[in-house]
Amino acid sequence: MVSITATAPALALRQVSHWYPARGEALRALDAVELTVADGEFVSLVGPSGCGKSTLLRAAAGLLAPTEGASTVFGRPPAAAAAAHELGLVTQDAGLLPWRTVAANVALPLEIAGGDRRRAVVEELLDRVSLSEFAAYYPRQLSGGMRQRVALARALAHRPRLLLMDEPFGALDEISREDLRLELLRIQERERMSVLFVTHSVREAVLLSDRVVVLSSAPGRVLADIAVDLPRPREERLEATTEFLDCVASVRAALDVGRRR
Ligand SMILES: Nc1ncnc2c1ncn2[C@@H]1O[C@H](COP(=O)(O)OP(=O)(O)O)[C@@H](O)[C@H]1O
Ligand SMILES: [Mg+2]
């Protein structure tokens, strides 16, 4: 029995291993992963392509039952946390419904839950991601960056306590990416949400995070857990400081060790 206490971490993965069925030998994607995200903490996950980052996130979200080990969200199984609207998920592909307007896409989780005051909530969410003017647009009329903003607003609809993000800005050009990064920072710092963020950009990981966790190449194992000791609120000008560059160098060194193995 899992006990629920005020001090339960936002996310805990305990000895999580996962094998995918494959022709011949099963494919091992994760190897005894231990990972904790404390309440209010922003943790990034970096690692070579195919090392199991998306698998780990799906296990954290309860979309996949790991072969071994367990994951808990605020002390309970992910499915229970999701049912209580404690979990939000944003992936690389915004996954919007093309026949719904921006406002109707953002409203979808609230409609499913049957909440009232939907209109006011949607307006506020669109304002938070700077899309108020685009409420009546359809996804095809938006840029990639704007579509990811809509996906973020939709994930925030239930005010989740834990946000899981799988390369959410991966498909964007550098300028949209920088804008969205700062918007996410402002939202997270204001709401003190807990975040687990997958990215292939080491600089992005360091700028956003309290900790950067480095996974080895497949099967993913935790190679390093690096604390980012930079002041908050985080600002882009931090990227020019020695502390920032030192931290980027530590993460890169850990990644290189992982690649050589
Ligand atoms: N549904 C699946 N069935 C079989 N193999 C999969 C499946 N999803 C991922 N894999 C394999 O598991 C490994 C890890 O994948 P993934 O978690 O997507 O890595 P990452 O997100 O770090 O790129 C890869 O070798 C991938 O091919
Ligand atoms: Mg992935």
Short mmCIF file of C-alpha atoms and ligand atoms in Angstrom, two decimals:
data_model
loop_
_atom_site.label_atom_id
_atom_site.label_comp_id
_atom_site.label_asym_id
_atom_site.label_seq_id
_atom_site.Cartn_x
_atom_site.Cartn_y
_atom_site.Cartn_z
CA MET A 1 0.00 0.00 0.00
CA VAL A 2 1.35 3.40 -0.94
CA SER A 3 0.91 6.04 1.70
CA ILE A 4 -0.03 9.58 0.69
CA THR A 5 1.76 12.24 2.65
CA ALA A 6 2.38 15.95 2.23
CA THR A 7 6.02 15.18 1.57
CA ALA A 8 5.49 12.66 -1.24
CA PRO A 9 7.61 13.64 -4.24
CA ALA A 10 5.83 14.81 -7.38
CA LEU A 11 7.29 11.82 -9.21
CA ALA A 12 9.20 8.78 -8.08
CA LEU A 13 10.47 6.02 -10.36
CA ARG A 14 11.80 3.07 -8.41
CA GLN A 15 13.96 0.48 -10.17
CA VAL A 16 12.04 0.89 -13.42
CA SER A 17 13.12 -1.49 -16.19
CA HIS A 18 11.28 -2.02 -19.43
CA TRP A 19 11.53 -4.54 -22.24
CA TYR A 20 9.65 -4.21 -25.52
CA PRO A 21 8.69 -7.43 -27.26
CA ALA A 22 10.76 -7.91 -30.40
CA ARG A 23 11.44 -10.70 -32.86
CA GLY A 24 14.08 -12.87 -31.27
CA GLU A 25 15.34 -11.23 -28.10
CA ALA A 26 13.19 -8.64 -26.28
CA LEU A 27 14.49 -5.09 -26.56
CA ARG A 28 15.53 -3.59 -23.26
CA ALA A 29 14.65 0.13 -23.20
CA LEU A 30 15.21 1.02 -19.51
CA ASP A 31 17.52 -0.48 -16.92
CA ALA A 32 16.71 -0.04 -13.21
CA VAL A 33 15.98 3.68 -13.40
CA GLU A 34 15.74 5.56 -10.11
CA LEU A 35 14.41 9.09 -10.47
CA THR A 36 12.73 11.54 -8.13
CA VAL A 37 11.19 14.92 -8.90
CA ALA A 38 10.47 16.84 -5.70
CA ASP A 39 7.33 18.94 -5.33
CA GLY A 40 7.90 22.21 -7.22
CA GLU A 41 11.09 21.04 -8.86
CA PHE A 42 11.98 21.36 -12.57
CA VAL A 43 14.01 18.36 -13.75
CA SER A 44 15.27 17.80 -17.29
CA LEU A 45 16.14 14.47 -18.82
CA VAL A 46 18.79 14.28 -21.54
CA GLY A 47 20.32 11.30 -23.32
CA PRO A 48 21.14 9.94 -26.75
CA SER A 49 18.35 9.27 -29.21
CA GLY A 50 16.68 5.89 -28.56
CA CYS A 51 17.91 5.67 -24.95
CA GLY A 52 14.42 5.35 -23.49
CA LYS A 53 13.43 8.93 -22.60
CA SER A 54 9.95 8.67 -24.10
CA THR A 55 9.50 5.23 -22.57
CA LEU A 56 10.40 6.68 -19.16
CA LEU A 57 7.92 9.54 -19.61
CA ARG A 58 5.17 7.15 -20.68
CA ALA A 59 5.83 5.04 -17.59
CA ALA A 60 5.69 8.19 -15.44
CA ALA A 61 2.37 9.18 -17.03
CA GLY A 62 0.87 5.72 -16.55
CA LEU A 63 0.54 5.19 -20.32
CA LEU A 64 2.85 2.19 -20.10
CA ALA A 65 3.22 -0.38 -17.33
CA PRO A 66 6.95 -0.97 -16.88
CA THR A 67 8.07 -4.60 -16.93
CA GLU A 68 9.74 -4.10 -13.55
CA GLY A 69 9.58 -1.44 -10.86
CA ALA A 70 6.96 1.20 -10.21
CA SER A 71 6.27 4.85 -10.66
CA THR A 72 4.22 7.06 -8.34
CA VAL A 73 2.89 10.59 -8.72
CA PHE A 74 2.45 12.41 -5.41
CA GLY A 75 2.56 9.05 -3.70
CA ARG A 76 -0.02 7.20 -5.79
CA PRO A 77 -0.16 5.25 -9.04
CA PRO A 78 -0.02 7.49 -12.14
CA ALA A 79 -3.51 6.44 -13.28
CA ALA A 80 -5.02 7.65 -10.00
CA ALA A 81 -3.09 10.92 -10.25
CA ALA A 82 -4.28 11.35 -13.84
CA ALA A 83 -7.89 10.72 -12.83
CA ALA A 84 -7.49 13.42 -10.16
CA HIS A 85 -6.17 15.79 -12.87
CA GLU A 86 -2.79 16.07 -11.22
CA LEU A 87 -0.92 15.18 -14.40
CA GLY A 88 -0.40 17.12 -17.62
CA LEU A 89 1.40 15.80 -20.71
CA VAL A 90 2.85 17.69 -23.69
CA THR A 91 4.55 15.85 -26.55
CA GLN A 92 6.57 16.91 -29.58
CA ASP A 93 3.57 16.71 -31.86
CA ALA A 94 0.92 19.05 -30.44
CA GLY A 95 -1.82 16.50 -31.16
CA LEU A 96 -4.58 19.08 -31.64
CA LEU A 97 -7.94 18.19 -33.15
CA PRO A 98 -7.95 19.88 -36.58
CA TRP A 99 -11.72 20.41 -36.69
CA ARG A 100 -11.76 22.30 -33.41
CA THR A 101 -10.76 25.93 -32.93
CA VAL A 102 -7.91 26.89 -30.60
CA ALA A 103 -10.39 27.69 -27.81
CA ALA A 104 -12.28 24.41 -28.35
CA ASN A 105 -9.05 22.41 -28.25
CA VAL A 106 -8.05 24.02 -24.96
CA ALA A 107 -11.57 23.49 -23.59
CA LEU A 108 -11.59 19.76 -24.42
CA PRO A 109 -10.26 18.39 -21.10
CA LEU A 110 -12.68 20.67 -19.23
CA GLU A 111 -15.61 19.49 -21.37
CA ILE A 112 -14.71 15.88 -20.69
CA ALA A 113 -14.62 16.61 -16.96
CA GLY A 114 -17.91 18.54 -17.23
CA GLY A 115 -16.59 21.64 -15.51
CA ASP A 116 -18.46 24.96 -15.46
CA ARG A 117 -16.89 28.44 -15.93
CA ARG A 118 -15.22 26.90 -18.99
CA ARG A 119 -15.20 30.09 -21.04
CA ALA A 120 -13.43 32.17 -18.42
CA VAL A 121 -10.88 29.42 -17.76
CA VAL A 122 -10.11 29.03 -21.47
CA GLU A 123 -9.70 32.79 -21.85
CA GLU A 124 -7.25 32.86 -18.97
CA LEU A 125 -5.29 29.88 -20.33
CA LEU A 126 -4.99 31.46 -23.78
CA ASP A 127 -3.84 34.68 -22.16
CA ARG A 128 -1.12 32.81 -20.28
CA VAL A 129 0.35 31.45 -23.50
CA SER A 130 -0.17 34.76 -25.38
CA LEU A 131 -2.79 33.41 -27.79
CA SER A 132 -5.86 35.42 -26.82
CA GLU A 133 -6.17 36.87 -30.31
CA PHE A 134 -6.22 33.43 -31.89
CA ALA A 135 -9.08 31.76 -29.98
CA ALA A 136 -11.21 31.35 -33.13
CA TYR A 137 -8.40 30.08 -35.38
CA TYR A 138 -8.02 26.47 -36.45
CA PRO A 139 -4.75 24.55 -35.89
CA ARG A 140 -3.87 24.61 -39.61
CA GLN A 141 -3.88 28.42 -39.50
CA LEU A 142 -1.16 28.48 -36.82
CA SER A 143 2.63 28.17 -36.86
CA GLY A 144 4.30 25.18 -35.18
CA GLY A 145 5.23 27.34 -32.19
CA MET A 146 1.64 28.53 -31.77
CA ARG A 147 0.34 24.96 -31.96
CA GLN A 148 2.72 23.94 -29.16
CA ARG A 149 1.43 26.89 -27.12
CA VAL A 150 -2.11 25.58 -27.57
CA ALA A 151 -0.96 22.11 -26.47
CA LEU A 152 0.64 23.66 -23.38
CA ALA A 153 -2.53 25.62 -22.54
CA ARG A 154 -4.59 22.43 -22.92
CA ALA A 155 -2.21 20.53 -20.62
CA LEU A 156 -2.54 23.33 -18.04
CA ALA A 157 -6.36 23.33 -18.14
CA HIS A 158 -6.76 21.32 -14.95
CA ARG A 159 -3.88 23.09 -13.20
CA PRO A 160 -1.81 19.89 -13.00
CA ARG A 161 0.70 19.65 -10.18
CA LEU A 162 3.07 17.65 -12.38
CA LEU A 163 3.74 18.46 -16.02
CA LEU A 164 5.49 15.84 -18.18
CA MET A 165 6.98 17.25 -21.39
CA ASP A 166 8.53 15.09 -24.13
CA GLU A 167 10.66 17.27 -26.41
CA PRO A 168 7.82 19.79 -26.58
CA PHE A 169 9.86 22.34 -28.53
CA GLY A 170 11.81 19.82 -30.62
CA ALA A 171 10.15 20.60 -33.94
CA LEU A 172 10.39 24.39 -33.61
CA ASP A 173 12.71 26.96 -35.08
CA GLU A 174 15.20 28.57 -32.68
CA ILE A 175 13.27 31.80 -32.17
CA SER A 176 9.91 30.17 -31.36
CA ARG A 177 11.80 27.79 -29.14
CA GLU A 178 13.39 30.57 -27.11
CA ASP A 179 10.06 32.37 -26.72
CA LEU A 180 8.25 29.25 -25.55
CA ARG A 181 11.06 28.34 -23.20
CA LEU A 182 10.70 31.70 -21.43
CA GLU A 183 6.93 31.40 -21.34
CA LEU A 184 7.20 27.96 -19.75
CA LEU A 185 9.67 29.34 -17.19
CA ARG A 186 7.32 32.17 -16.22
CA ILE A 187 4.36 29.80 -15.85
CA GLN A 188 6.32 27.22 -13.85
CA GLU A 189 7.93 29.78 -11.56
CA ARG A 190 4.58 31.40 -10.83
CA GLU A 191 2.63 28.19 -10.22
CA ARG A 192 5.48 26.20 -8.64
CA MET A 193 4.46 23.24 -10.79
CA SER A 194 6.71 20.21 -10.82
CA VAL A 195 8.06 19.44 -14.29
CA LEU A 196 9.90 16.56 -15.93
CA PHE A 197 11.18 17.85 -19.26
CA VAL A 198 12.82 15.80 -22.01
CA THR A 199 15.06 17.74 -24.38
CA HIS A 200 18.06 17.14 -26.62
CA SER A 201 19.32 20.67 -25.98
CA VAL A 202 21.79 20.70 -23.09
CA ARG A 203 21.65 24.51 -22.87
CA GLU A 204 17.86 24.44 -22.69
CA ALA A 205 18.00 21.79 -19.96
CA VAL A 206 20.41 23.86 -17.87
CA LEU A 207 18.55 27.15 -18.34
CA LEU A 208 15.21 25.70 -17.25
CA SER A 209 16.08 23.14 -14.58
CA ASP A 210 16.90 22.67 -10.94
CA ARG A 211 18.49 19.34 -11.89
CA VAL A 212 19.55 17.67 -15.13
CA VAL A 213 19.43 13.87 -15.23
CA VAL A 214 21.62 12.21 -17.87
CA LEU A 215 20.67 8.80 -19.29
CA SER A 216 23.09 6.37 -20.94
CA SER A 217 22.55 5.01 -24.43
CA ALA A 218 20.09 2.09 -24.61
CA PRO A 219 19.09 0.57 -22.33
CA GLY A 220 18.68 3.87 -20.46
CA ARG A 221 20.33 4.02 -17.05
CA VAL A 222 20.82 7.12 -14.90
CA LEU A 223 24.45 8.16 -15.45
CA ALA A 224 24.47 11.51 -13.69
CA ASP A 225 22.19 13.79 -11.74
CA ILE A 226 23.53 17.32 -11.94
CA ALA A 227 22.23 20.16 -9.76
CA VAL A 228 21.89 23.53 -11.50
CA ASP A 229 22.78 26.17 -8.99
CA LEU A 230 21.63 29.26 -10.86
CA PRO A 231 19.38 31.99 -9.38
CA ARG A 232 15.67 32.24 -10.17
CA PRO A 233 13.86 33.75 -11.90
CA ARG A 234 15.93 32.37 -14.76
CA GLU A 235 16.70 34.79 -17.54
CA GLU A 236 18.39 34.36 -20.88
CA ARG A 237 21.33 36.54 -19.90
CA LEU A 238 22.37 33.80 -17.46
CA GLU A 239 23.55 31.87 -20.51
CA ALA A 240 26.63 34.09 -20.65
CA THR A 241 27.75 33.39 -17.07
CA THR A 242 30.60 31.08 -16.06
CA GLU A 243 28.25 29.14 -13.74
CA PHE A 244 25.94 28.38 -16.67
CA LEU A 245 28.77 27.33 -18.96
CA ASP A 246 30.35 25.15 -16.25
CA CYS A 247 27.08 23.36 -15.76
CA VAL A 248 26.61 22.82 -19.52
CA ALA A 249 30.14 21.37 -19.62
CA SER A 250 29.36 18.92 -16.76
CA VAL A 251 26.23 17.67 -18.53
CA ARG A 252 28.11 17.28 -21.84
CA ALA A 253 30.90 15.36 -20.09
CA ALA A 254 28.37 12.94 -18.57
CA LEU A 255 26.73 12.47 -21.99
CA ASP A 256 30.11 11.68 -23.55
CA VAL A 257 30.83 9.04 -20.92
CA GLY A 258 27.46 7.47 -21.76
CA ARG A 259 28.25 7.39 -25.48
CA ARG A 260 31.64 5.74 -25.01
CA ARG A 261 30.16 2.80 -23.12
N1 LIG B 1 6.25 0.65 -28.85
C1 LIG B 1 7.49 0.17 -29.02
N2 LIG B 1 7.70 -1.11 -29.42
C2 LIG B 1 8.95 -1.60 -29.58
N3 LIG B 1 10.06 -0.89 -29.35
C3 LIG B 1 9.93 0.39 -28.96
C4 LIG B 1 8.64 0.99 -28.77
N4 LIG B 1 8.82 2.28 -28.38
C5 LIG B 1 10.15 2.47 -28.32
N5 LIG B 1 10.82 1.34 -28.66
C6 LIG B 1 12.29 1.17 -28.68
O1 LIG B 1 12.77 1.40 -27.36
C7 LIG B 1 13.96 2.17 -27.37
C8 LIG B 1 13.75 3.45 -26.60
O2 LIG B 1 12.82 4.25 -27.29
P1 LIG B 1 12.34 5.68 -26.78
O3 LIG B 1 11.87 5.56 -25.38
O4 LIG B 1 11.39 6.23 -27.77
O5 LIG B 1 13.73 6.51 -26.80
P2 LIG B 1 14.01 8.09 -26.84
O6 LIG B 1 12.75 8.80 -26.52
O7 LIG B 1 15.10 8.32 -25.84
O8 LIG B 1 14.51 8.41 -28.22
C9 LIG B 1 14.30 2.38 -28.84
O9 LIG B 1 15.20 1.37 -29.22
C10 LIG B 1 12.96 2.20 -29.54
O10 LIG B 1 13.15 1.73 -30.85
MG MG B 2 11.60 10.22 -27.53
#
